[in-house]
Amino acid sequence: MAVVLGGCGSGGSDEVTLRLVAADYGDSESTSSQRYWDELAEAYESSHSDVNVEVTVYSWNDVDRKVREMVDAGKAPDLAQIGAYADYADEGLLYRADDLLSIPTQANFVSQLAAAGQVKGVQYGLPFAASTRVLFYNKTLFAKAGLSAPKSWDDLAEAAEALKEQGVTYPYALPLGPEEAQAETMQWLLSGGGGYTDTVGTYTIDSAQNVTTFTWLKDELVGKDLTGPVAPGKLNRADAFAAFAKGEVGMLNGHPSLMAMAEKNGVKYGMVPTPGVDGESRSTLGVTDWMTAFKKNGHQEEVGDFLDFVYDDDNVLDFSRRYDLLPVTASASETMAAAEEDEHLKPFLDELLTSELYPVGETSWATVSAEIKKNIGKAVASGGDPESVLRLLETTANQAESAG
């Protein structure tokens, strides 16, 4: 869906046109992100008569590919709100954040989100909309089985056993299918004290902690038929969420959009921090999308001024509330934490400050993520060997890193 927003008529020779490509967070025409950008561009243009803002909105299925096609054709937009930035930064195509933003704007990003936008210590990716993950559980199913919310892996396994005895289709939904396996995988790795990388950014996919985590998953959940009738490697996140919204799932890791899906169908749910090996997980998965600014067309001053407007608290909060997402700025996060209308997002907001993000600053991450989506389900499949699968992924990651 392409939408051109022109608030200043036909334009004169002194006018600048900024072209922005954005992702659609809505699920229908009435909730499309086009409405948000339409209003935002109109508001900006009303006080900047020398700037036009043209916005093209694509679905998440298409937006990254469309931007890559534009860049390869020598027609990069001024701004792109997309899922990754590191490749463009590595190619020298992006403005640095400090080339564009005012000091207060750049300093206001939530610290770990800003850090995730850096390549070799320089910020190129500007966080835009964030979320975290918590454990959702079906309160009705838990009450019927006489269960309380789990805090540890052992609690989770015991609850899954009890739910299975009650005939629950998916005692624990484990989506390791190709749609978003990298998210569920990282959530579990963090809960076991591991992760994709160490503190200096070196891949550690086959670490002892990670092998222990996936061995436990294979033996204690998947091997005991506690993850449902669909093999984890074939279960996608969207299908797991849909099953939860039908009341067929006892527990799963979820982000804020699952709340509305469950409420729409009258499913009563609870949310708790992700269970870890010895209690609550030390960290949860944080996810953010990225605003990028391409140097191709110039317009550095106008791009920077427009971005300062985009990251004004009122605009950040407006977008976050429309789509049940978390603000990427510290001041807007503080406002949300204190606002009664945002109470439903507080469990996710509480997790944001201790969340960990994918290693998106590595140009190798796209390759590594694709391989995880393709292969991680084999680690918990019958006859599978978690250590061998993780070792293969580690080898792939190191090769991709060397190639980069």
XYZ file of C-alpha atoms in Angstrom:
404
model
C 0.000 0.000 0.000
C 1.577 3.223 -1.140
C 0.279 6.465 0.276
C 1.589 9.898 -0.636
C 1.117 12.548 2.011
C 1.472 16.065 0.653
C 0.473 18.906 2.946
C 2.039 21.735 0.971
C 0.474 21.708 -2.461
C 2.524 21.243 -5.585
C 5.773 22.455 -4.039
C 8.257 25.114 -5.073
C 11.934 25.156 -5.917
C 12.981 25.792 -2.307
C 10.939 22.919 -0.907
C 12.415 19.612 0.149
C 10.588 16.304 -0.172
C 11.463 13.585 2.315
C 10.577 10.058 1.260
C 9.884 7.599 4.065
C 9.198 3.884 3.745
C 7.469 2.402 6.802
C 6.211 -0.977 7.966
C 2.540 -1.642 8.631
C 1.755 -2.677 12.212
C -1.981 -2.912 11.674
C -4.008 -5.974 10.722
C -6.678 -4.239 8.638
C -7.237 -1.072 6.634
C -8.755 0.638 9.667
C -5.704 -0.082 11.845
C -3.042 0.438 9.192
C 0.049 2.425 10.171
C -0.777 4.665 7.227
C -3.208 6.527 9.486
C -0.510 7.218 12.057
C 2.002 8.458 9.477
C -0.708 10.456 7.691
C -1.478 12.387 10.863
C 2.188 12.738 11.830
C 3.286 14.037 8.439
C 0.366 16.443 8.307
C 1.225 17.821 11.737
C 4.890 18.247 10.811
C 4.174 19.873 7.449
C 1.763 22.339 9.061
C 4.695 24.034 10.799
C 7.322 23.343 8.110
C 6.017 24.858 4.894
C 9.265 24.095 3.073
C 9.124 20.323 3.676
C 6.887 17.681 2.127
C 6.793 14.181 3.568
C 5.921 11.289 1.259
C 5.209 8.004 3.051
C 4.973 4.559 1.497
C 3.686 1.827 3.803
C 4.309 -1.867 3.135
C 3.425 -4.991 5.077
C 6.114 -6.623 7.195
C 6.210 -9.413 4.622
C 7.469 -6.968 1.998
C 9.028 -3.891 3.554
C 12.614 -5.104 4.051
C 12.748 -6.537 0.535
C 11.248 -3.395 -0.996
C 13.824 -1.156 0.680
C 16.662 -3.415 -0.451
C 15.353 -3.257 -4.018
C 15.203 0.551 -3.852
C 18.738 0.769 -2.503
C 20.105 -1.653 -5.115
C 18.403 0.366 -7.854
C 20.076 3.564 -6.617
C 16.758 4.938 -5.374
C 17.154 4.740 -1.612
C 14.478 6.560 0.407
C 15.520 9.286 2.809
C 14.167 7.242 5.713
C 13.192 3.614 6.165
C 11.483 2.120 9.198
C 12.388 -1.552 8.844
C 13.611 -4.687 10.613
C 17.406 -4.412 10.221
C 20.094 -1.841 9.622
C 23.568 -3.415 9.972
C 24.088 -4.319 6.308
C 23.330 -0.767 5.195
C 25.610 0.667 7.868
C 28.389 -1.704 6.807
C 27.991 -0.497 3.220
C 28.412 3.126 4.353
C 24.920 4.104 3.246
C 23.484 5.456 6.497
C 23.801 8.658 8.460
C 25.103 8.291 11.994
C 22.577 9.111 14.701
C 24.718 11.996 15.933
C 24.772 13.453 12.403
C 21.015 13.855 12.583
C 19.478 14.043 16.027
C 19.597 16.736 18.643
C 21.549 15.738 21.741
C 18.406 15.479 23.918
C 16.700 13.195 21.382
C 19.640 10.828 20.997
C 20.302 10.729 24.741
C 16.654 9.863 25.438
C 16.639 6.404 23.838
C 16.319 3.484 26.254
C 19.958 2.560 26.786
C 20.014 -1.060 25.675
C 17.922 -0.263 22.608
C 20.357 2.472 21.614
C 23.289 0.125 22.215
C 21.720 -2.490 19.954
C 21.636 0.130 17.198
C 25.424 0.448 17.157
C 28.025 -0.928 14.780
C 31.546 -0.756 16.218
C 30.412 1.740 18.831
C 28.609 4.089 16.420
C 24.815 4.294 16.398
C 23.194 3.955 12.984
C 19.963 2.195 13.907
C 17.375 4.324 15.701
C 14.999 2.150 17.747
C 11.377 2.439 16.693
C 8.754 0.524 18.685
C 9.825 -2.176 21.138
C 8.372 -5.191 22.871
C 9.430 -7.812 25.367
C 8.223 -11.319 26.147
C 6.556 -12.785 29.225
C 4.976 -16.152 29.960
C 1.234 -16.202 29.290
C -0.882 -18.869 30.943
C -4.548 -19.800 30.646
C -6.110 -19.022 34.031
C -9.130 -21.246 33.450
C -7.039 -24.297 32.568
C -4.665 -23.628 35.471
C -7.532 -23.328 37.955
C -9.097 -26.553 36.712
C -5.765 -28.347 37.246
C -5.187 -26.677 40.636
C -2.031 -24.914 39.435
C -0.296 -21.646 40.241
C 1.860 -19.709 37.788
C 5.321 -21.273 37.274
C 8.506 -19.539 38.383
C 11.112 -22.114 37.333
C 11.656 -24.747 34.663
C 10.662 -27.474 37.108
C 7.432 -25.593 37.912
C 6.722 -25.245 34.186
C 7.308 -28.957 33.520
C 5.098 -30.005 36.447
C 2.347 -27.663 35.272
C 2.613 -29.040 31.740
C 2.240 -32.599 33.072
C -0.889 -31.636 35.011
C -2.352 -29.835 31.986
C -1.692 -32.866 29.794
C -3.627 -35.023 32.258
C -6.536 -32.592 31.867
C -6.470 -33.149 28.092
C -5.016 -29.750 27.138
C -3.940 -29.799 23.486
C -0.780 -27.757 23.994
C 0.334 -27.873 27.645
C 3.266 -25.676 26.583
C 3.345 -24.280 23.034
C 6.917 -24.312 21.712
C 7.017 -22.510 18.337
C 10.366 -23.395 16.782
C 8.973 -23.266 13.258
C 10.454 -21.081 10.510
C 8.342 -17.980 11.197
C 10.080 -16.784 14.366
C 12.146 -19.610 15.841
C 14.989 -17.241 16.611
C 12.781 -15.498 19.216
C 11.592 -18.581 21.109
C 15.140 -19.950 20.976
C 16.685 -16.827 22.481
C 14.015 -16.668 25.167
C 14.933 -20.177 26.298
C 18.683 -19.583 26.031
C 18.397 -16.518 28.266
C 16.309 -18.431 30.794
C 19.136 -20.974 31.033
C 21.792 -18.348 31.638
C 23.104 -18.350 28.065
C 22.364 -16.499 24.839
C 23.540 -16.117 21.273
C 26.650 -14.105 22.169
C 28.869 -13.300 25.131
C 29.344 -9.854 26.683
C 31.770 -8.756 23.942
C 29.566 -9.910 21.067
C 31.273 -13.214 20.192
C 28.879 -15.985 19.167
C 28.457 -18.670 21.856
C 25.568 -20.663 20.411
C 27.030 -24.026 21.397
C 27.977 -23.013 24.949
C 27.504 -25.489 27.793
C 24.555 -23.475 29.142
C 22.803 -23.506 25.769
C 23.351 -27.239 25.280
C 21.929 -27.861 28.759
C 18.887 -25.718 27.953
C 17.995 -27.527 24.745
C 18.735 -30.931 26.235
C 16.262 -30.113 29.014
C 13.676 -28.963 26.488
C 14.079 -32.142 24.458
C 13.990 -34.504 27.431
C 11.566 -32.820 29.827
C 9.012 -31.163 27.530
C 9.129 -32.393 23.939
C 10.124 -35.978 24.765
C 7.238 -36.254 27.245
C 4.657 -35.002 24.721
C 4.033 -31.800 26.664
C 4.342 -29.411 23.711
C 1.288 -30.380 21.712
C 0.347 -32.424 18.671
C 2.446 -30.305 16.281
C 6.208 -30.854 16.296
C 7.961 -27.703 17.615
C 9.970 -27.413 14.395
C 6.711 -27.133 12.452
C 4.822 -24.845 14.850
C 4.887 -21.150 13.962
C 4.318 -18.315 16.408
C 1.139 -17.115 14.689
C -0.394 -20.583 14.954
C 0.658 -20.886 18.607
C -0.921 -17.517 19.392
C -4.102 -18.492 17.551
C -4.299 -21.752 19.532
C -3.883 -19.823 22.800
C -6.697 -17.493 21.761
C -8.893 -20.571 21.246
C -8.165 -21.851 24.746
C -6.081 -24.792 23.499
C -2.745 -23.732 25.066
C -1.799 -23.863 28.731
C 1.375 -21.744 28.528
C 3.537 -19.979 25.979
C 5.911 -17.046 25.637
C 4.092 -14.057 24.209
C 4.291 -10.354 23.463
C 1.618 -7.658 23.937
C -0.434 -8.383 20.822
C -1.510 -11.706 22.337
C -3.533 -9.856 24.983
C -6.043 -8.488 22.500
C -6.312 -11.829 20.684
C -7.115 -13.649 23.921
C -9.541 -10.997 25.185
C -11.419 -10.986 21.885
C -12.241 -14.663 22.418
C -12.909 -14.366 26.143
C -9.819 -16.332 27.192
C -8.785 -15.438 30.731
C -5.010 -15.230 30.972
C -2.255 -14.360 33.409
C 1.266 -13.093 32.722
C 4.443 -13.714 34.708
C 8.168 -13.240 34.058
C 9.782 -16.025 32.047
C 10.622 -19.027 34.252
C 14.338 -19.782 34.468
C 16.406 -22.771 35.431
C 16.408 -21.801 39.142
C 13.588 -19.269 39.353
C 12.624 -16.217 37.311
C 14.868 -15.733 34.285
C 17.589 -13.112 34.759
C 16.621 -11.559 31.446
C 13.995 -11.702 28.744
C 14.020 -11.145 25.013
C 13.695 -7.553 23.894
C 12.808 -6.721 20.298
C 12.847 -3.411 18.482
C 12.447 -2.301 14.900
C 14.645 0.341 13.350
C 14.456 3.750 11.780
C 17.295 4.321 9.313
C 18.345 7.424 7.378
C 20.072 7.036 4.009
C 22.683 9.509 2.800
C 21.869 9.065 -0.898
C 19.601 12.118 -1.282
C 21.243 14.472 1.195
C 18.640 16.458 3.166
C 20.589 15.821 6.370
C 19.239 18.853 8.200
C 15.617 18.238 7.211
C 15.830 14.522 8.031
C 17.268 15.290 11.457
C 14.617 17.857 12.267
C 11.824 15.521 11.174
C 13.262 12.697 13.313
C 13.373 14.962 16.360
C 9.645 15.427 15.761
C 9.047 11.682 15.265
C 10.674 10.981 18.641
C 8.736 13.623 20.563
C 7.094 11.913 23.549
C 3.544 12.600 22.389
C 4.214 10.906 19.061
C 6.105 7.973 20.585
C 3.288 7.351 23.062
C 0.616 7.688 20.393
C 2.223 4.988 18.247
C 2.949 2.712 21.205
C -0.630 2.891 22.486
C -2.166 2.287 19.079
C -0.313 -0.988 18.647
C 0.269 -2.152 22.249
C 4.018 -1.620 21.942
C 6.620 -0.170 24.284
C 8.132 3.299 23.923
C 11.765 3.450 22.831
C 12.529 6.641 24.764
C 13.207 6.855 28.481
C 10.869 9.778 29.120
C 7.941 8.176 27.276
C 8.601 4.924 29.157
C 8.364 6.793 32.446
C 5.081 8.345 31.365
C 3.665 4.969 30.359
C 4.781 3.337 33.610
C 2.803 5.928 35.602
C -0.310 6.045 33.394
C -3.390 4.108 34.431
C -4.448 3.652 30.816
C -1.228 1.710 30.153
C -1.537 -0.662 33.114
C -1.962 -3.650 30.777
C 1.506 -3.028 29.308
C 3.292 -2.722 32.637
C 4.416 -6.394 32.816
C 6.217 -5.897 29.511
C 7.558 -2.482 30.445
C 8.988 -3.907 33.670
C 10.998 -6.399 31.634
C 12.380 -3.861 29.146
C 15.226 -2.533 31.277
C 16.704 -6.007 31.781
C 15.924 -7.339 28.317
C 18.509 -8.495 25.794
C 18.217 -8.006 22.060
C 19.339 -10.040 19.094
C 22.901 -9.256 17.948
C 21.471 -7.051 15.210
C 24.614 -4.925 14.999
C 26.420 -7.876 13.404
C 26.142 -8.106 9.620
C 26.213 -11.888 10.099
C 22.977 -11.897 12.092
C 20.663 -12.186 9.073
C 22.438 -15.384 7.999
C 22.550 -16.783 11.525
C 18.881 -16.012 12.157
C 17.866 -17.740 8.920
C 19.823 -20.859 9.883
C 18.248 -20.927 13.349
C 14.783 -20.746 11.803
C 15.656 -23.603 9.469
C 17.402 -25.971 11.875
C 16.704 -25.362 15.575
C 13.607 -27.567 15.587
C 15.873 -30.547 14.863
C 17.550 -30.061 18.256
C 14.425 -31.182 20.114
C 13.042 -33.646 17.563
C 12.935 -37.348 18.273
C 16.415 -38.728 17.633
C 17.856 -35.231 17.483
C 21.057 -34.185 19.224
C 20.930 -30.677 20.729
C 24.705 -30.385 21.004
C 25.287 -31.281 17.347
C 22.628 -28.856 16.107
C 23.957 -26.003 18.243
C 27.527 -26.761 17.159
C 26.469 -26.592 13.513
C 24.779 -23.243 14.116
C 27.903 -21.966 15.875
C 30.028 -22.984 12.874
C 27.629 -21.201 10.530
C 27.736 -18.088 12.720
C 31.522 -18.010 12.796
C 31.753 -18.478 9.036
C 29.232 -15.690 8.453
C 31.130 -13.432 10.836
C 34.420 -14.110 9.038
C 32.830 -13.461 5.669
C 31.467 -10.162 6.935
